Amino acid sequence: MDAKLLARITLEPGKRGGKPCIRGMRITVYDVLGWMASGMPVQEILADYPELEADDIIACLAFAAEREQRISRVAA
């Protein structure tokens, strides 16, 4: 994974319950992924949250992919 992208995701114990956030803001990775999963287009997310950048969205996807890679597999 691109370390520069993943560096956009921050973890702070006192912010949003320690959930992964974007660049120290109060917008979580979960928020962005939830909006995308509900069908909200990236351009609409960026318009509704002008403090976000396109690379923030990509960073959320990269973070989720990285986390998914770490999940243990269950034997069949």
PDB file of N, CA and C in Angstrom:
ATOM      1  N   MET A   1       0.841  -1.192   0.000  1.00  0.00           N
ATOM      2  CA  MET A   1       0.000   0.000   0.000  1.00  0.00           C
ATOM      3  C   MET A   1       0.878   1.244   0.000  1.00  0.00           C
ATOM      4  N   ASP A   2       0.319   2.304  -0.507  1.00  0.00           N
ATOM      5  CA  ASP A   2       1.020   3.577  -0.564  1.00  0.00           C
ATOM      6  C   ASP A   2       1.045   4.209   0.829  1.00  0.00           C
ATOM      7  N   ALA A   3       2.212   4.264   1.421  1.00  0.00           N
ATOM      8  CA  ALA A   3       2.358   4.797   2.781  1.00  0.00           C
ATOM      9  C   ALA A   3       1.923   6.256   2.863  1.00  0.00           C
ATOM     10  N   LYS A   4       2.112   6.998   1.796  1.00  0.00           N
ATOM     11  CA  LYS A   4       1.719   8.413   1.787  1.00  0.00           C
ATOM     12  C   LYS A   4       0.194   8.543   1.904  1.00  0.00           C
ATOM     13  N   LEU A   5      -0.521   7.670   1.223  1.00  0.00           N
ATOM     14  CA  LEU A   5      -1.984   7.675   1.328  1.00  0.00           C
ATOM     15  C   LEU A   5      -2.424   7.259   2.723  1.00  0.00           C
ATOM     16  N   LEU A   6      -1.852   6.181   3.223  1.00  0.00           N
ATOM     17  CA  LEU A   6      -2.244   5.679   4.537  1.00  0.00           C
ATOM     18  C   LEU A   6      -1.909   6.666   5.652  1.00  0.00           C
ATOM     19  N   ALA A   7      -0.932   7.545   5.424  1.00  0.00           N
ATOM     20  CA  ALA A   7      -0.579   8.554   6.424  1.00  0.00           C
ATOM     21  C   ALA A   7      -1.700   9.575   6.612  1.00  0.00           C
ATOM     22  N   ARG A   8      -2.626   9.640   5.668  1.00  0.00           N
ATOM     23  CA  ARG A   8      -3.777  10.543   5.788  1.00  0.00           C
ATOM     24  C   ARG A   8      -4.770  10.053   6.846  1.00  0.00           C
ATOM     25  N   ILE A   9      -4.664   8.787   7.214  1.00  0.00           N
ATOM     26  CA  ILE A   9      -5.571   8.211   8.203  1.00  0.00           C
ATOM     27  C   ILE A   9      -4.894   8.310   9.574  1.00  0.00           C
ATOM     28  N   THR A  10      -5.584   8.963  10.502  1.00  0.00           N
ATOM     29  CA  THR A  10      -5.016   9.201  11.823  1.00  0.00           C
ATOM     30  C   THR A  10      -5.856   8.518  12.895  1.00  0.00           C
ATOM     31  N   LEU A  11      -5.188   8.150  13.964  1.00  0.00           N
ATOM     32  CA  LEU A  11      -5.845   7.528  15.113  1.00  0.00           C
ATOM     33  C   LEU A  11      -5.505   8.354  16.346  1.00  0.00           C
ATOM     34  N   GLU A  12      -6.538   8.927  16.967  1.00  0.00           N
ATOM     35  CA  GLU A  12      -6.345   9.722  18.172  1.00  0.00           C
ATOM     36  C   GLU A  12      -7.326   9.222  19.227  1.00  0.00           C
ATOM     37  N   PRO A  13      -6.810   8.827  20.398  1.00  0.00           N
ATOM     38  CA  PRO A  13      -7.673   8.241  21.428  1.00  0.00           C
ATOM     39  C   PRO A  13      -8.883   9.104  21.793  1.00  0.00           C
ATOM     40  N   GLY A  14      -8.743  10.408  21.834  1.00  0.00           N
ATOM     41  CA  GLY A  14      -9.845  11.266  22.266  1.00  0.00           C
ATOM     42  C   GLY A  14     -10.765  11.738  21.158  1.00  0.00           C
ATOM     43  N   LYS A  15     -10.523  11.314  19.952  1.00  0.00           N
ATOM     44  CA  LYS A  15     -11.328  11.791  18.827  1.00  0.00           C
ATOM     45  C   LYS A  15     -12.144  10.656  18.245  1.00  0.00           C
ATOM     46  N   ARG A  16     -13.467  10.830  18.219  1.00  0.00           N
ATOM     47  CA  ARG A  16     -14.409   9.852  17.658  1.00  0.00           C
ATOM     48  C   ARG A  16     -14.179   8.454  18.225  1.00  0.00           C
ATOM     49  N   GLY A  17     -13.876   8.405  19.510  1.00  0.00           N
ATOM     50  CA  GLY A  17     -13.697   7.124  20.180  1.00  0.00           C
ATOM     51  C   GLY A  17     -12.481   6.347  19.710  1.00  0.00           C
ATOM     52  N   GLY A  18     -11.493   7.041  19.167  1.00  0.00           N
ATOM     53  CA  GLY A  18     -10.279   6.371  18.703  1.00  0.00           C
ATOM     54  C   GLY A  18     -10.411   5.713  17.343  1.00  0.00           C
ATOM     55  N   LYS A  19     -11.536   5.978  16.658  1.00  0.00           N
ATOM     56  CA  LYS A  19     -11.726   5.392  15.323  1.00  0.00           C
ATOM     57  C   LYS A  19     -10.779   6.065  14.323  1.00  0.00           C
ATOM     58  N   PRO A  20     -10.427   5.373  13.245  1.00  0.00           N
ATOM     59  CA  PRO A  20      -9.573   5.963  12.225  1.00  0.00           C
ATOM     60  C   PRO A  20     -10.284   7.140  11.560  1.00  0.00           C
ATOM     61  N   CYS A  21      -9.612   8.287  11.579  1.00  0.00           N
ATOM     62  CA  CYS A  21     -10.165   9.512  10.995  1.00  0.00           C
ATOM     63  C   CYS A  21      -9.284   9.980   9.839  1.00  0.00           C
ATOM     64  N   ILE A  22      -9.780  10.946   9.114  1.00  0.00           N
ATOM     65  CA  ILE A  22      -9.058  11.489   7.980  1.00  0.00           C
ATOM     66  C   ILE A  22      -8.332  12.761   8.405  1.00  0.00           C
ATOM     67  N   ARG A  23      -7.026  12.731   8.285  1.00  0.00           N
ATOM     68  CA  ARG A  23      -6.148  13.884   8.553  1.00  0.00           C
ATOM     69  C   ARG A  23      -6.498  14.631   9.834  1.00  0.00           C
ATOM     70  N   GLY A  24      -6.804  13.912  10.880  1.00  0.00           N
ATOM     71  CA  GLY A  24      -7.070  14.536  12.169  1.00  0.00           C
ATOM     72  C   GLY A  24      -8.437  15.191  12.285  1.00  0.00           C
ATOM     73  N   MET A  25      -9.249  15.104  11.248  1.00  0.00           N
ATOM     74  CA  MET A  25     -10.601  15.664  11.296  1.00  0.00           C
ATOM     75  C   MET A  25     -11.510  14.703  12.062  1.00  0.00           C
ATOM     76  N   ARG A  26     -12.748  15.073  12.203  1.00  0.00           N
ATOM     77  CA  ARG A  26     -13.721  14.227  12.899  1.00  0.00           C
ATOM     78  C   ARG A  26     -14.494  13.336  11.917  1.00  0.00           C
ATOM     79  N   ILE A  27     -14.075  13.302  10.686  1.00  0.00           N
ATOM     80  CA  ILE A  27     -14.688  12.441   9.675  1.00  0.00           C
ATOM     81  C   ILE A  27     -13.924  11.118   9.688  1.00  0.00           C
ATOM     82  N   THR A  28     -14.655  10.027   9.944  1.00  0.00           N
ATOM     83  CA  THR A  28     -13.998   8.721  10.043  1.00  0.00           C
ATOM     84  C   THR A  28     -13.958   8.004   8.697  1.00  0.00           C
ATOM     85  N   VAL A  29     -13.071   7.029   8.640  1.00  0.00           N
ATOM     86  CA  VAL A  29     -13.013   6.146   7.475  1.00  0.00           C
ATOM     87  C   VAL A  29     -14.378   5.476   7.305  1.00  0.00           C
ATOM     88  N   TYR A  30     -14.960   5.051   8.419  1.00  0.00           N
ATOM     89  CA  TYR A  30     -16.273   4.401   8.399  1.00  0.00           C
ATOM     90  C   TYR A  30     -17.337   5.314   7.793  1.00  0.00           C
ATOM     91  N   ASP A  31     -17.292   6.621   8.127  1.00  0.00           N
ATOM     92  CA  ASP A  31     -18.254   7.570   7.549  1.00  0.00           C
ATOM     93  C   ASP A  31     -18.167   7.546   6.023  1.00  0.00           C
ATOM     94  N   VAL A  32     -16.960   7.700   5.514  1.00  0.00           N
ATOM     95  CA  VAL A  32     -16.756   7.767   4.062  1.00  0.00           C
ATOM     96  C   VAL A  32     -17.170   6.461   3.398  1.00  0.00           C
ATOM     97  N   LEU A  33     -16.746   5.341   3.967  1.00  0.00           N
ATOM     98  CA  LEU A  33     -17.103   4.047   3.373  1.00  0.00           C
ATOM     99  C   LEU A  33     -18.610   3.820   3.413  1.00  0.00           C
ATOM    100  N   GLY A  34     -19.245   4.252   4.490  1.00  0.00           N
ATOM    101  CA  GLY A  34     -20.698   4.134   4.601  1.00  0.00           C
ATOM    102  C   GLY A  34     -21.419   4.947   3.545  1.00  0.00           C
ATOM    103  N   TRP A  35     -20.937   6.172   3.323  1.00  0.00           N
ATOM    104  CA  TRP A  35     -21.565   7.010   2.296  1.00  0.00           C
ATOM    105  C   TRP A  35     -21.416   6.368   0.923  1.00  0.00           C
ATOM    106  N   MET A  36     -20.220   5.848   0.652  1.00  0.00           N
ATOM    107  CA  MET A  36     -19.991   5.215  -0.641  1.00  0.00           C
ATOM    108  C   MET A  36     -20.836   3.951  -0.785  1.00  0.00           C
ATOM    109  N   ALA A  37     -20.935   3.169   0.282  1.00  0.00           N
ATOM    110  CA  ALA A  37     -21.718   1.931   0.239  1.00  0.00           C
ATOM    111  C   ALA A  37     -23.200   2.202   0.019  1.00  0.00           C
ATOM    112  N   SER A  38     -23.663   3.366   0.464  1.00  0.00           N
ATOM    113  CA  SER A  38     -25.070   3.718   0.273  1.00  0.00           C
ATOM    114  C   SER A  38     -25.331   4.285  -1.119  1.00  0.00           C
ATOM    115  N   GLY A  39     -24.262   4.403  -1.920  1.00  0.00           N
ATOM    116  CA  GLY A  39     -24.425   4.861  -3.293  1.00  0.00           C
ATOM    117  C   GLY A  39     -24.086   6.321  -3.526  1.00  0.00           C
ATOM    118  N   MET A  40     -23.596   7.008  -2.526  1.00  0.00           N
ATOM    119  CA  MET A  40     -23.244   8.426  -2.668  1.00  0.00           C
ATOM    120  C   MET A  40     -21.999   8.538  -3.550  1.00  0.00           C
ATOM    121  N   PRO A  41     -22.091   9.272  -4.641  1.00  0.00           N
ATOM    122  CA  PRO A  41     -20.928   9.414  -5.528  1.00  0.00           C
ATOM    123  C   PRO A  41     -19.806  10.205  -4.849  1.00  0.00           C
ATOM    124  N   VAL A  42     -18.578   9.895  -5.228  1.00  0.00           N
ATOM    125  CA  VAL A  42     -17.412  10.575  -4.654  1.00  0.00           C
ATOM    126  C   VAL A  42     -17.533  12.082  -4.827  1.00  0.00           C
ATOM    127  N   GLN A  43     -17.966  12.535  -5.990  1.00  0.00           N
ATOM    128  CA  GLN A  43     -18.073  13.983  -6.229  1.00  0.00           C
ATOM    129  C   GLN A  43     -19.073  14.635  -5.280  1.00  0.00           C
ATOM    130  N   GLU A  44     -20.123  13.922  -4.922  1.00  0.00           N
ATOM    131  CA  GLU A  44     -21.101  14.455  -3.977  1.00  0.00           C
ATOM    132  C   GLU A  44     -20.510  14.530  -2.568  1.00  0.00           C
ATOM    133  N   ILE A  45     -19.751  13.519  -2.192  1.00  0.00           N
ATOM    134  CA  ILE A  45     -19.079  13.541  -0.883  1.00  0.00           C
ATOM    135  C   ILE A  45     -18.150  14.745  -0.812  1.00  0.00           C
ATOM    136  N   LEU A  46     -17.369  14.943  -1.859  1.00  0.00           N
ATOM    137  CA  LEU A  46     -16.428  16.063  -1.883  1.00  0.00           C
ATOM    138  C   LEU A  46     -17.155  17.410  -1.882  1.00  0.00           C
ATOM    139  N   ALA A  47     -18.307  17.480  -2.522  1.00  0.00           N
ATOM    140  CA  ALA A  47     -19.083  18.730  -2.536  1.00  0.00           C
ATOM    141  C   ALA A  47     -19.708  18.995  -1.165  1.00  0.00           C
ATOM    142  N   ASP A  48     -20.199  17.945  -0.516  1.00  0.00           N
ATOM    143  CA  ASP A  48     -20.831  18.093   0.797  1.00  0.00           C
ATOM    144  C   ASP A  48     -19.819  18.344   1.909  1.00  0.00           C
ATOM    145  N   TYR A  49     -18.612  17.868   1.733  1.00  0.00           N
ATOM    146  CA  TYR A  49     -17.551  18.008   2.734  1.00  0.00           C
ATOM    147  C   TYR A  49     -16.319  18.611   2.059  1.00  0.00           C
ATOM    148  N   PRO A  50     -16.329  19.921   1.827  1.00  0.00           N
ATOM    149  CA  PRO A  50     -15.244  20.567   1.068  1.00  0.00           C
ATOM    150  C   PRO A  50     -13.866  20.452   1.725  1.00  0.00           C
ATOM    151  N   GLU A  51     -13.835  20.090   3.018  1.00  0.00           N
ATOM    152  CA  GLU A  51     -12.550  19.912   3.678  1.00  0.00           C
ATOM    153  C   GLU A  51     -11.863  18.614   3.237  1.00  0.00           C
ATOM    154  N   LEU A  52     -12.618  17.713   2.615  1.00  0.00           N
ATOM    155  CA  LEU A  52     -12.053  16.464   2.103  1.00  0.00           C
ATOM    156  C   LEU A  52     -11.436  16.687   0.728  1.00  0.00           C
ATOM    157  N   GLU A  53     -10.453  15.863   0.435  1.00  0.00           N
ATOM    158  CA  GLU A  53      -9.802  15.862  -0.880  1.00  0.00           C
ATOM    159  C   GLU A  53      -9.986  14.485  -1.503  1.00  0.00           C
ATOM    160  N   ALA A  54      -9.863  14.419  -2.817  1.00  0.00           N
ATOM    161  CA  ALA A  54     -10.030  13.142  -3.518  1.00  0.00           C
ATOM    162  C   ALA A  54      -9.085  12.079  -2.956  1.00  0.00           C
ATOM    163  N   ASP A  55      -7.866  12.464  -2.610  1.00  0.00           N
ATOM    164  CA  ASP A  55      -6.919  11.498  -2.047  1.00  0.00           C
ATOM    165  C   ASP A  55      -7.373  10.968  -0.691  1.00  0.00           C
ATOM    166  N   ASP A  56      -8.199  11.727   0.025  1.00  0.00           N
ATOM    167  CA  ASP A  56      -8.744  11.236   1.295  1.00  0.00           C
ATOM    168  C   ASP A  56      -9.664  10.042   1.050  1.00  0.00           C
ATOM    169  N   ILE A  57     -10.451  10.123  -0.006  1.00  0.00           N
ATOM    170  CA  ILE A  57     -11.359   9.024  -0.348  1.00  0.00           C
ATOM    171  C   ILE A  57     -10.550   7.783  -0.723  1.00  0.00           C
ATOM    172  N   ILE A  58      -9.531   7.989  -1.525  1.00  0.00           N
ATOM    173  CA  ILE A  58      -8.668   6.875  -1.929  1.00  0.00           C
ATOM    174  C   ILE A  58      -7.962   6.295  -0.707  1.00  0.00           C
ATOM    175  N   ALA A  59      -7.555   7.163   0.222  1.00  0.00           N
ATOM    176  CA  ALA A  59      -6.901   6.697   1.450  1.00  0.00           C
ATOM    177  C   ALA A  59      -7.843   5.824   2.268  1.00  0.00           C
ATOM    178  N   CYS A  60      -9.122   6.177   2.316  1.00  0.00           N
ATOM    179  CA  CYS A  60     -10.103   5.361   3.039  1.00  0.00           C
ATOM    180  C   CYS A  60     -10.211   3.977   2.415  1.00  0.00           C
ATOM    181  N   LEU A  61     -10.250   3.932   1.103  1.00  0.00           N
ATOM    182  CA  LEU A  61     -10.319   2.644   0.414  1.00  0.00           C
ATOM    183  C   LEU A  61      -9.050   1.825   0.647  1.00  0.00           C
ATOM    184  N   ALA A  62      -7.896   2.495   0.597  1.00  0.00           N
ATOM    185  CA  ALA A  62      -6.624   1.804   0.828  1.00  0.00           C
ATOM    186  C   ALA A  62      -6.553   1.282   2.255  1.00  0.00           C
ATOM    187  N   PHE A  63      -7.030   2.075   3.214  1.00  0.00           N
ATOM    188  CA  PHE A  63      -7.034   1.661   4.615  1.00  0.00           C
ATOM    189  C   PHE A  63      -7.917   0.424   4.797  1.00  0.00           C
ATOM    190  N   ALA A  64      -9.099   0.453   4.199  1.00  0.00           N
ATOM    191  CA  ALA A  64     -10.018  -0.685   4.304  1.00  0.00           C
ATOM    192  C   ALA A  64      -9.418  -1.928   3.644  1.00  0.00           C
ATOM    193  N   ALA A  65      -8.764  -1.756   2.507  1.00  0.00           N
ATOM    194  CA  ALA A  65      -8.141  -2.893   1.824  1.00  0.00           C
ATOM    195  C   ALA A  65      -7.015  -3.468   2.664  1.00  0.00           C
ATOM    196  N   GLU A  66      -6.230  -2.595   3.274  1.00  0.00           N
ATOM    197  CA  GLU A  66      -5.125  -3.033   4.134  1.00  0.00           C
ATOM    198  C   GLU A  66      -5.661  -3.807   5.337  1.00  0.00           C
ATOM    199  N   ARG A  67      -6.711  -3.295   5.924  1.00  0.00           N
ATOM    200  CA  ARG A  67      -7.317  -3.946   7.090  1.00  0.00           C
ATOM    201  C   ARG A  67      -7.915  -5.302   6.703  1.00  0.00           C
ATOM    202  N   GLU A  68      -8.551  -5.358   5.561  1.00  0.00           N
ATOM    203  CA  GLU A  68      -9.140  -6.606   5.074  1.00  0.00           C
ATOM    204  C   GLU A  68      -8.056  -7.665   4.875  1.00  0.00           C
ATOM    205  N   GLN A  69      -6.902  -7.231   4.426  1.00  0.00           N
ATOM    206  CA  GLN A  69      -5.778  -8.159   4.185  1.00  0.00           C
ATOM    207  C   GLN A  69      -5.337  -8.806   5.499  1.00  0.00           C
ATOM    208  N   ARG A  70      -5.500  -8.099   6.617  1.00  0.00           N
ATOM    209  CA  ARG A  70      -5.041  -8.599   7.914  1.00  0.00           C
ATOM    210  C   ARG A  70      -6.043  -9.535   8.601  1.00  0.00           C
ATOM    211  N   ILE A  71      -7.266  -9.586   8.111  1.00  0.00           N
ATOM    212  CA  ILE A  71      -8.289 -10.416   8.746  1.00  0.00           C
ATOM    213  C   ILE A  71      -7.903 -11.887   8.634  1.00  0.00           C
ATOM    214  N   SER A  72      -8.057 -12.595   9.718  1.00  0.00           N
ATOM    215  CA  SER A  72      -7.757 -14.040   9.716  1.00  0.00           C
ATOM    216  C   SER A  72      -8.751 -14.778   8.836  1.00  0.00           C
ATOM    217  N   ARG A  73      -8.266 -15.782   8.192  1.00  0.00           N
ATOM    218  CA  ARG A  73      -9.135 -16.606   7.355  1.00  0.00           C
ATOM    219  C   ARG A  73      -9.636 -17.793   8.173  1.00  0.00           C
ATOM    220  N   VAL A  74     -10.853 -18.165   7.927  1.00  0.00           N
ATOM    221  CA  VAL A  74     -11.464 -19.301   8.605  1.00  0.00           C
ATOM    222  C   VAL A  74     -11.360 -20.512   7.694  1.00  0.00           C
ATOM    223  N   ALA A  75     -10.875 -21.593   8.238  1.00  0.00           N
ATOM    224  CA  ALA A  75     -10.746 -22.825   7.440  1.00  0.00           C
ATOM    225  C   ALA A  75     -12.114 -23.382   7.122  1.00  0.00           C
ATOM    226  N   ALA A  76     -12.249 -23.896   5.919  1.00  0.00           N
ATOM    227  CA  ALA A  76     -13.537 -24.464   5.490  1.00  0.00           C
ATOM    228  C   ALA A  76     -13.795 -25.807   6.110  1.00  0.00           C
TER     229      ALA A  76
END
